[in-house]
PDB file of C-alpha atoms in Angstrom:
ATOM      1  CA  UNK A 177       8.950 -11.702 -12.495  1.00  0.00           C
ATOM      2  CA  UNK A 178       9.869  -7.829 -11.922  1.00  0.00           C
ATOM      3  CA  UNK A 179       7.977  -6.452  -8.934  1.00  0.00           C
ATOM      4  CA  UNK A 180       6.539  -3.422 -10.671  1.00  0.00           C
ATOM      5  CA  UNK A 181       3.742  -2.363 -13.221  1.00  0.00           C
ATOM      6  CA  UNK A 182       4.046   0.580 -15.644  1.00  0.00           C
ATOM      7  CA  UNK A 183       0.749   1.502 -15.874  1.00  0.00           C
ATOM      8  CA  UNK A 184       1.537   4.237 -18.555  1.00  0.00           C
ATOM      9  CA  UNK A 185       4.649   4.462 -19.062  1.00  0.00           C
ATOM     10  CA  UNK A 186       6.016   8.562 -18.853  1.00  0.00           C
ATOM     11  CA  UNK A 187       9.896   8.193 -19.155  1.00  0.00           C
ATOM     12  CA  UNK A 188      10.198  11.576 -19.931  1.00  0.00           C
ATOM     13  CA  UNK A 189       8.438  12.783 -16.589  1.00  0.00           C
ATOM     14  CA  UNK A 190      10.849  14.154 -13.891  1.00  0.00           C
ATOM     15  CA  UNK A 191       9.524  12.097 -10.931  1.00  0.00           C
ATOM     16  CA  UNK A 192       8.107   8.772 -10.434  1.00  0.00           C
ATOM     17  CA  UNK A 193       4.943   7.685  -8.319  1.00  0.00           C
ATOM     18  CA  UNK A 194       5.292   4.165  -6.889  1.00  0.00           C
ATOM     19  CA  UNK A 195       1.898   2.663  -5.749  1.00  0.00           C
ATOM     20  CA  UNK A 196       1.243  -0.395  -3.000  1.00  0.00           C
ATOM     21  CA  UNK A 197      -2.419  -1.778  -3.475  1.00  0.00           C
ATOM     22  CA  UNK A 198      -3.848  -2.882   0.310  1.00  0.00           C
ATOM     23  CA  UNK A 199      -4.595  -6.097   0.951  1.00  0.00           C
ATOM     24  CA  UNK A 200      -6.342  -8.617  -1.591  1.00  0.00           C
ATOM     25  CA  UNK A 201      -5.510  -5.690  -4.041  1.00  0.00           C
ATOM     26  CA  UNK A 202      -3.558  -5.277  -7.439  1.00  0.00           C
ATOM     27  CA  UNK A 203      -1.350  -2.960  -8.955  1.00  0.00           C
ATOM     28  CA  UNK A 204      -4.081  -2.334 -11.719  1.00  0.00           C
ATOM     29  CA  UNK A 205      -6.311  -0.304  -8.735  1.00  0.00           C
ATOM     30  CA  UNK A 206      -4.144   2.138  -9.603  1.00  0.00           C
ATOM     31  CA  UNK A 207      -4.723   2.223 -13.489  1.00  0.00           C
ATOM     32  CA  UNK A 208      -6.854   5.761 -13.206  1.00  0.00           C
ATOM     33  CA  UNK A 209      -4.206   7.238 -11.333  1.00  0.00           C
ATOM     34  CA  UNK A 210      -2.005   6.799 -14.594  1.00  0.00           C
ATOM     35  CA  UNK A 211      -4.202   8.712 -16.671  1.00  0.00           C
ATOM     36  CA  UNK A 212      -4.846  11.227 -14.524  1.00  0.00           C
ATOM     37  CA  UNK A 213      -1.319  12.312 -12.938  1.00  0.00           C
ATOM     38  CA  UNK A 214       0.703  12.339 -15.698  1.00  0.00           C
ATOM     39  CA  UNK A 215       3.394  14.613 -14.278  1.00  0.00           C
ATOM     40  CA  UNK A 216       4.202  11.487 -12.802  1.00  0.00           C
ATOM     41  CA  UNK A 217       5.779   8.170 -14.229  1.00  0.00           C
ATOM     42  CA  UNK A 218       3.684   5.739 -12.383  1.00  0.00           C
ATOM     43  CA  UNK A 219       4.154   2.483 -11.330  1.00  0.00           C
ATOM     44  CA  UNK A 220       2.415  -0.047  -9.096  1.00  0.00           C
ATOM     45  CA  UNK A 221       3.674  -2.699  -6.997  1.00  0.00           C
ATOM     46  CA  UNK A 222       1.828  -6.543  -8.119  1.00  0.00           C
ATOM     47  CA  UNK A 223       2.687  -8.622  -5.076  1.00  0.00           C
ATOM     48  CA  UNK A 224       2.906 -12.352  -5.570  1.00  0.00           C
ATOM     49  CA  UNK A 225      -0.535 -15.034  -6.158  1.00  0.00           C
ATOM     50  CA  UNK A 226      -2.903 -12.582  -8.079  1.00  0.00           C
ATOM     51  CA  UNK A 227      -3.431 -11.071 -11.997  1.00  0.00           C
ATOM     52  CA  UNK A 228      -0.322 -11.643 -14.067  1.00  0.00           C
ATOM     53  CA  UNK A 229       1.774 -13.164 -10.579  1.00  0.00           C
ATOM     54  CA  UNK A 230      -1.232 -15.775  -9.759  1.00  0.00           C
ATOM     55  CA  UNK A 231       1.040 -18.729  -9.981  1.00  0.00           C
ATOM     56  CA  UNK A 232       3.998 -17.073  -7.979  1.00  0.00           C
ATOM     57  CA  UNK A 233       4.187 -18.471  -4.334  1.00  0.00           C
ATOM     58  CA  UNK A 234       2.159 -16.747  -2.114  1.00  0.00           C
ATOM     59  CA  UNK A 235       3.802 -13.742   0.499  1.00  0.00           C
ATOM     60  CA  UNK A 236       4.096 -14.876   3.974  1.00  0.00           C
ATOM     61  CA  UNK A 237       6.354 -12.127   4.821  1.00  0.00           C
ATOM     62  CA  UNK A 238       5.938  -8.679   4.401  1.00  0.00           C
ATOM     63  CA  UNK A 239       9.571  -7.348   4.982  1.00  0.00           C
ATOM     64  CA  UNK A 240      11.069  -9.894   2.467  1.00  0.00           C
ATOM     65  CA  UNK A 241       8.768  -8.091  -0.057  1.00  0.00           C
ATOM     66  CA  UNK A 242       9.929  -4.868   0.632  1.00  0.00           C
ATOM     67  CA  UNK A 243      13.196  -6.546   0.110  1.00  0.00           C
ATOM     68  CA  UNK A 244      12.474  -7.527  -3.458  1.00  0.00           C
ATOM     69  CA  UNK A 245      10.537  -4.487  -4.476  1.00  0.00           C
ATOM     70  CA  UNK A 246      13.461  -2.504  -3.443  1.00  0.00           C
ATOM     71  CA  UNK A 247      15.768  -4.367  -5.761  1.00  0.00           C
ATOM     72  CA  UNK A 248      13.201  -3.646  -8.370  1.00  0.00           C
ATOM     73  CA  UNK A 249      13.356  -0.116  -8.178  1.00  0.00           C
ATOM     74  CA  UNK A 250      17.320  -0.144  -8.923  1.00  0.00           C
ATOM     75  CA  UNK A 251      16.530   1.105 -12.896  1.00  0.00           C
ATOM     76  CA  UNK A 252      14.299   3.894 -11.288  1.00  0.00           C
ATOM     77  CA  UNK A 253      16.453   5.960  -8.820  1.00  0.00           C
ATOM     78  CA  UNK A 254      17.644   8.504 -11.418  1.00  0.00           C
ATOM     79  CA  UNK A 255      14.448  10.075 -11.017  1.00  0.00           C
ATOM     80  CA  UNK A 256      13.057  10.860  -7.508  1.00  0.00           C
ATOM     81  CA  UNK A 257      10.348   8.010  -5.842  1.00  0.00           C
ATOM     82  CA  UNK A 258       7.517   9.278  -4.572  1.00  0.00           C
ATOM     83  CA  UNK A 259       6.027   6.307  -2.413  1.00  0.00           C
ATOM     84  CA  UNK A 260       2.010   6.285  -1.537  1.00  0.00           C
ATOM     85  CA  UNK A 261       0.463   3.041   0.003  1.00  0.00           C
ATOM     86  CA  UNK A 262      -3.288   2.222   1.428  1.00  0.00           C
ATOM     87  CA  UNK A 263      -3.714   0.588   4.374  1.00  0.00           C
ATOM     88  CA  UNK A 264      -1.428  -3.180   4.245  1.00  0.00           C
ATOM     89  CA  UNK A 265       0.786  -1.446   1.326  1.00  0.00           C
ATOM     90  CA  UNK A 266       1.429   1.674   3.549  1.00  0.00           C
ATOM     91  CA  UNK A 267       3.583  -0.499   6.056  1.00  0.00           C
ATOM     92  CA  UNK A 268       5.018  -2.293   2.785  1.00  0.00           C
ATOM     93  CA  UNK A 269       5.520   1.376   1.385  1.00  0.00           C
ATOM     94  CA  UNK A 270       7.204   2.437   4.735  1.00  0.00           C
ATOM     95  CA  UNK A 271       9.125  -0.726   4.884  1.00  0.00           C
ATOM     96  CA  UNK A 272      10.454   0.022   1.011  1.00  0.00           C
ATOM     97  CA  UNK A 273      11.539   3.446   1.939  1.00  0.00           C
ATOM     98  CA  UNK A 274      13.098   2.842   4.779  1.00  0.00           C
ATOM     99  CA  UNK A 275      15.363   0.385   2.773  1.00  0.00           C
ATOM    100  CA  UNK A 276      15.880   3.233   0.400  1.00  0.00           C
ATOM    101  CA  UNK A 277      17.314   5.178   2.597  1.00  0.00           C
ATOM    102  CA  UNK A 278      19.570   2.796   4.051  1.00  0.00           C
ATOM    103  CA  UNK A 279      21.212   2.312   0.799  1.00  0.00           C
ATOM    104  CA  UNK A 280      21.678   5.952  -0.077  1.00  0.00           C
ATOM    105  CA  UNK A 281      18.386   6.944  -1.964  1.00  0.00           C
ATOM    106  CA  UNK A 282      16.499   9.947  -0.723  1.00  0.00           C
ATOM    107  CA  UNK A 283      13.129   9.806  -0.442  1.00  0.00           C
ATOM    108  CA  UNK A 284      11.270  13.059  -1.559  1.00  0.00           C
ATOM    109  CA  UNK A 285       8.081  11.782  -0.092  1.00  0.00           C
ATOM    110  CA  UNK A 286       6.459   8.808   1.828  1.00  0.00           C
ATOM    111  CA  UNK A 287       1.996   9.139   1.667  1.00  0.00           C
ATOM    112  CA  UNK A 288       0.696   6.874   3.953  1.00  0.00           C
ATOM    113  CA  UNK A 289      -3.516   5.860   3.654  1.00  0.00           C
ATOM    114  CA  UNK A 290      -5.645   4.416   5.548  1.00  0.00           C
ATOM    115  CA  UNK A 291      -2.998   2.589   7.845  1.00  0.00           C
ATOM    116  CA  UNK A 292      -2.452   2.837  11.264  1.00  0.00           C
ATOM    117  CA  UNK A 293       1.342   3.219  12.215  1.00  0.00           C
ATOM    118  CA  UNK A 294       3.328   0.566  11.698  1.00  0.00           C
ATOM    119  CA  UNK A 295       4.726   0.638  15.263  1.00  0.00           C
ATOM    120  CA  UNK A 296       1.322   0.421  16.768  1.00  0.00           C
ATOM    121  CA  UNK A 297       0.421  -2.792  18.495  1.00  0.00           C
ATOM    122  CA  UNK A 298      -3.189  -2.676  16.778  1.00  0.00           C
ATOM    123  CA  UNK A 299      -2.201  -1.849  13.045  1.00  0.00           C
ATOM    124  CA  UNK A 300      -3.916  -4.867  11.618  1.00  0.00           C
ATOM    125  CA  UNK A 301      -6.681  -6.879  12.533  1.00  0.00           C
ATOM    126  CA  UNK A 302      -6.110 -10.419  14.404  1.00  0.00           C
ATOM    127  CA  UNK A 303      -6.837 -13.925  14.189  1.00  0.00           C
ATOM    128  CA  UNK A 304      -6.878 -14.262  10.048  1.00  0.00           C
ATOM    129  CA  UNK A 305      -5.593 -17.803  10.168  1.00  0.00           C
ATOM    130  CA  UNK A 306      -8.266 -19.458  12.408  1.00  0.00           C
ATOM    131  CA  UNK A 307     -10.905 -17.106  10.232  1.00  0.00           C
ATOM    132  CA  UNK A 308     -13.169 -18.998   7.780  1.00  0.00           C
ATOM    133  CA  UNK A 309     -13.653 -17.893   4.399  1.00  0.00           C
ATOM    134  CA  UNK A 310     -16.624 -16.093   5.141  1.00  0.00           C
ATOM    135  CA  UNK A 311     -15.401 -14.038   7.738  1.00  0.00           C
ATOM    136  CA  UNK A 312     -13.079 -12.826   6.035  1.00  0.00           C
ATOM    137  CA  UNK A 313     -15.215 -11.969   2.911  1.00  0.00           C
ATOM    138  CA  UNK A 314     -17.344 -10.187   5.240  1.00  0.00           C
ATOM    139  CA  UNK A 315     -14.546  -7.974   6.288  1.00  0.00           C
ATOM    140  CA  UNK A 316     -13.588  -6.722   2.905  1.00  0.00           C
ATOM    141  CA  UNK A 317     -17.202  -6.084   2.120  1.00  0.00           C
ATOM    142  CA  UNK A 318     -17.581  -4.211   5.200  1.00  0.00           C
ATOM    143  CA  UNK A 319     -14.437  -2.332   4.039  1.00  0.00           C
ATOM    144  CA  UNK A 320     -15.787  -1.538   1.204  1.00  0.00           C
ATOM    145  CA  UNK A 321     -12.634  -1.889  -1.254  1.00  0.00           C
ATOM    146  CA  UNK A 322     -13.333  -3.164  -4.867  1.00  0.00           C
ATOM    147  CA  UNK A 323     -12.342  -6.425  -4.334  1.00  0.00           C
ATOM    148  CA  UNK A 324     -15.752  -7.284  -2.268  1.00  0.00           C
ATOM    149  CA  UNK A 325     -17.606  -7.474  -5.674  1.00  0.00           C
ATOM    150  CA  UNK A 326     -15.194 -10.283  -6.965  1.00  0.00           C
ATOM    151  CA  UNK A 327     -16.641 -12.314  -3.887  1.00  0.00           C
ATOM    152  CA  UNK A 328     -20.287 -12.438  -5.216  1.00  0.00           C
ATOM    153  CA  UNK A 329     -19.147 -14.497  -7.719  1.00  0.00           C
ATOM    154  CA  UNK A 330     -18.331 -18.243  -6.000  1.00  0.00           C
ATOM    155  CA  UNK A 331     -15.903 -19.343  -9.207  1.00  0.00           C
ATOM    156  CA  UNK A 332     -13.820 -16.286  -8.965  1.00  0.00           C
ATOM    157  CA  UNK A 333     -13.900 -15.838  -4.533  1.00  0.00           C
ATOM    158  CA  UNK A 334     -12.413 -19.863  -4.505  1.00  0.00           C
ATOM    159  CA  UNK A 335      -9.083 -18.504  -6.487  1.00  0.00           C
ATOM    160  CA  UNK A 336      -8.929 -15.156  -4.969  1.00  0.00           C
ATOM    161  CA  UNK A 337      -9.276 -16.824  -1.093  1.00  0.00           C
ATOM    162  CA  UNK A 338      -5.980 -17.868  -0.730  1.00  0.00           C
ATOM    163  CA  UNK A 339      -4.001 -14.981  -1.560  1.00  0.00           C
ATOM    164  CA  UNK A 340      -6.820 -12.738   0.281  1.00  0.00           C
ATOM    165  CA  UNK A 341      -5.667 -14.826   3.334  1.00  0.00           C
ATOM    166  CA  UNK A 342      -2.139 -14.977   2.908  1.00  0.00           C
ATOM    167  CA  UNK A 343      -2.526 -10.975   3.121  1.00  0.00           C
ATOM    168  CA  UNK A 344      -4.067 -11.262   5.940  1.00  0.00           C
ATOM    169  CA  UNK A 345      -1.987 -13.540   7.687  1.00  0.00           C
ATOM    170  CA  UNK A 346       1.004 -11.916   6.508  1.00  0.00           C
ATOM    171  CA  UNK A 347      -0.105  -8.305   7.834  1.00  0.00           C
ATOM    172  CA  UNK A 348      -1.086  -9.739  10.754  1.00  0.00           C
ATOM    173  CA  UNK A 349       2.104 -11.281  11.663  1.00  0.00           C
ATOM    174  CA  UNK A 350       4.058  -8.477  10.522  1.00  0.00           C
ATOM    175  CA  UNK A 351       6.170  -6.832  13.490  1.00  0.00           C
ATOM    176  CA  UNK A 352       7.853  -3.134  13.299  1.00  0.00           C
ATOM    177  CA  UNK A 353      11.376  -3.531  14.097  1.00  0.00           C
ATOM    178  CA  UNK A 354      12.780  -0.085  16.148  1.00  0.00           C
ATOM    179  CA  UNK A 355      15.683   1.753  14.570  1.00  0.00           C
ATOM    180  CA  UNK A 356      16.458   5.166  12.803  1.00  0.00           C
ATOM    181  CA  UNK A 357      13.438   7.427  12.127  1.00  0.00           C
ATOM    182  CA  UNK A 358      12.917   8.169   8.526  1.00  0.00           C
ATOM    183  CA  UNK A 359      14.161  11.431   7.079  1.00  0.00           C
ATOM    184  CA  UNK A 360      11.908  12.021   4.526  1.00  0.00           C
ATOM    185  CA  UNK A 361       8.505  13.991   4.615  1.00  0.00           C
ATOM    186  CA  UNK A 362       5.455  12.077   5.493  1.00  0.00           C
ATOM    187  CA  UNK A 363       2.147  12.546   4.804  1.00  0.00           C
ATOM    188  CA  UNK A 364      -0.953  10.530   6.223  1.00  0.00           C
ATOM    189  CA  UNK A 365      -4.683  10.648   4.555  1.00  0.00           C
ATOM    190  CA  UNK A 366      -7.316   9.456   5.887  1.00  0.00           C
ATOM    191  CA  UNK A 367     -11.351   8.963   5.312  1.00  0.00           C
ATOM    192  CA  UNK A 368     -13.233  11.360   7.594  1.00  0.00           C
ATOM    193  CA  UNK A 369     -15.668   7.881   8.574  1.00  0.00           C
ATOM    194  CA  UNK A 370     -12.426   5.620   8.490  1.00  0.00           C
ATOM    195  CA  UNK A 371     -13.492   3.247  10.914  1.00  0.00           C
ATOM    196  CA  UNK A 372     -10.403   0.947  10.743  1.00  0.00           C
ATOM    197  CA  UNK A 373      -8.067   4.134  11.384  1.00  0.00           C
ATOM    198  CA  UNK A 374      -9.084   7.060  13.302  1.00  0.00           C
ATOM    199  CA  UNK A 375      -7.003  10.546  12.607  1.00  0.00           C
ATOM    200  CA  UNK A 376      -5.366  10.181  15.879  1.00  0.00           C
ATOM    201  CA  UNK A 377      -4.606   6.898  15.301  1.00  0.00           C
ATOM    202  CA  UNK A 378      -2.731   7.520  11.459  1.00  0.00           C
ATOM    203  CA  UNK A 379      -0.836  10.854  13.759  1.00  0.00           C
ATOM    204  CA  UNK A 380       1.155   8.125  15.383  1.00  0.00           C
ATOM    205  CA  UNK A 381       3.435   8.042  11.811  1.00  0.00           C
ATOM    206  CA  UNK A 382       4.503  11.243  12.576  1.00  0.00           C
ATOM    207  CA  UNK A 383       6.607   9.386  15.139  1.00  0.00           C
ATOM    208  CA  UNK A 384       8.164   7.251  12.713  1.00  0.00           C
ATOM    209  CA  UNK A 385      10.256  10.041  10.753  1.00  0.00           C
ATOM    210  CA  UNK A 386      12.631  13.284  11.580  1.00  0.00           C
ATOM    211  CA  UNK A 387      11.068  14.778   8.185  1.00  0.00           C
ATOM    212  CA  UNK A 388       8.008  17.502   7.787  1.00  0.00           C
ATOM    213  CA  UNK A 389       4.985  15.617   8.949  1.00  0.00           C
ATOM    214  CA  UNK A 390       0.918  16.205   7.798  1.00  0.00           C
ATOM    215  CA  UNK A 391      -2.427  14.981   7.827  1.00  0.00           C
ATOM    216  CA  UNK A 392      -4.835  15.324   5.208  1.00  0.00           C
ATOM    217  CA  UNK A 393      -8.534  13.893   5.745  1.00  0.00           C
ATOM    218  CA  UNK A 394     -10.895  13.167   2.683  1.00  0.00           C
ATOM    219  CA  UNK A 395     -14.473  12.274   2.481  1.00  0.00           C
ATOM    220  CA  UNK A 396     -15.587   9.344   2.815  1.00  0.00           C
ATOM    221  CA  UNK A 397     -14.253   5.441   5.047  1.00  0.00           C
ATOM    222  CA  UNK A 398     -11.851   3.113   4.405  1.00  0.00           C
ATOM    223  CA  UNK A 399     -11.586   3.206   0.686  1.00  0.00           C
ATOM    224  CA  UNK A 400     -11.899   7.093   0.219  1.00  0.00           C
ATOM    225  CA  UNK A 401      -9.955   6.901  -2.332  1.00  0.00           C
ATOM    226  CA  UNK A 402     -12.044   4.955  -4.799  1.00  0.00           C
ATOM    227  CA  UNK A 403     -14.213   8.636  -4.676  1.00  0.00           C
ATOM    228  CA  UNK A 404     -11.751  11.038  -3.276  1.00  0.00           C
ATOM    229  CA  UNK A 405      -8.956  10.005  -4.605  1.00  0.00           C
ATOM    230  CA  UNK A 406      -6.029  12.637  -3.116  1.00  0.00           C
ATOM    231  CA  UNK A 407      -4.392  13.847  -6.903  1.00  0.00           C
ATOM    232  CA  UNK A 408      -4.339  16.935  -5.862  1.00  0.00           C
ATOM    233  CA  UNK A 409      -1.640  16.294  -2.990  1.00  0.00           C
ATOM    234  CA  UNK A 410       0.101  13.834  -5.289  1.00  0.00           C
ATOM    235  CA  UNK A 411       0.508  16.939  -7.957  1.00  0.00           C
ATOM    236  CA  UNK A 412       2.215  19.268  -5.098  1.00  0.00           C
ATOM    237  CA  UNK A 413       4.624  16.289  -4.903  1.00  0.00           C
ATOM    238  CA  UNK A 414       5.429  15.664  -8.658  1.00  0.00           C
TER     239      UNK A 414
END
């Protein structure tokens, strides 16, 4: 199954907006964006063991994904890829476009959210395997991303659990791998009460490309971007 949503499909527009969903998310998260940037033809990334992909195997490795997303995206590089991706989909985001450039596509512009760099020792939390269920539900609640509310309901948390901990694990175990900088300009956003990833901490990304480099910082924590989210820098991109 292709790795990509169209979650309204703009073939005409002259750029493309490629989505990662964070961890325990889905490519339909990104549903409003659809309606409301429509100079953009956007997709979404669904990983594997959730929605439509529920009885694909689960990820356990977060560069092979990049891997396959990239081959996905072989019917979209006419156009030019803008890439945005919150917190575990930044790295997967960085991860894509770095592939992307290796094979020759140019990447107009890479927005990471919410993420710590991905060559920073402390970009995800630790210790997911040995956590219980509970723990773990706790974190996303304290995170405060959608996906907390599924966990209220016991029927629906026992078959989201174990792709919410496969994320984890995989995240965790991801490593950053040194090697050419990116070229392409990078942009990090943040929420100003982001207690996960601090605006000096998201800076470090700057280190990871030769390109322009910014910050932008939004009201709000974590998941900013459920009430601020950043369409108006996505529409200076398009």
């Amino acid at each position: 199954m292709t790795w990509l949503r169209s979650l309204q499909p703009r073939p005409e527009a002259a750029a493309v907006l490629l989505c990662f969903p964070h961890a325990a998310g889905s490519a339909s998260f990104f549903r409003p964006w659809a309606r409301e940037l429509t100079g953009f033809d956007v997709h979404a990334v669904q990983y594997p063991g959730r929605a439509d992909r529920f009885a694909d195997d689960l990820p356990t490795d977060l560069v092979a994904m990049a891997k396959g997303v990239r081959e996905s995206l072989e019917p979209l590089t006419d156009r030019p890829i803008v890439l945005f991706g919150h917190s575990m989909g930044a790295i997967v985001a960085y991860e894509v476009a770095r592939l992307l450039e290796t094979t020759g596509v140019d990447v107009p512009h890479l927005v990471v959210s919410g993420a710590r760099a991905a060559h920073d020792p402390e970009f995800a939390p630790v210790g997911a395997a040995q956590r219980s269920d509970e723990s773990i539900m706790r974190s996303l609640a304290k995170l405060g991303g959608t996906e907390a509310e599924l966990f209220s309901d016991p029927l629906l948390a026992e078959l989201a659990m174990p792709y919410v901990r496969a994320d984890f694990v995989m995240f965790e175990n991801y490593r950053h791998v040194p090697g050419d900088p990116l070229r392409c300009p990078t942009t990090t956003v943040n929420g100003t009460g982001d207690g996960h990833c601090s605006p000096d901490r998201a800076r470090r990304w700057a280190e990871l490309t030769s390109g322009a480099f910014d910050a932008l910082t939004l009201p709000g924590e974590h998941f900013y971007l459920i009430g601020h989210p950043p369409y108006e820098l996505l529409r200076s991109l398009g």
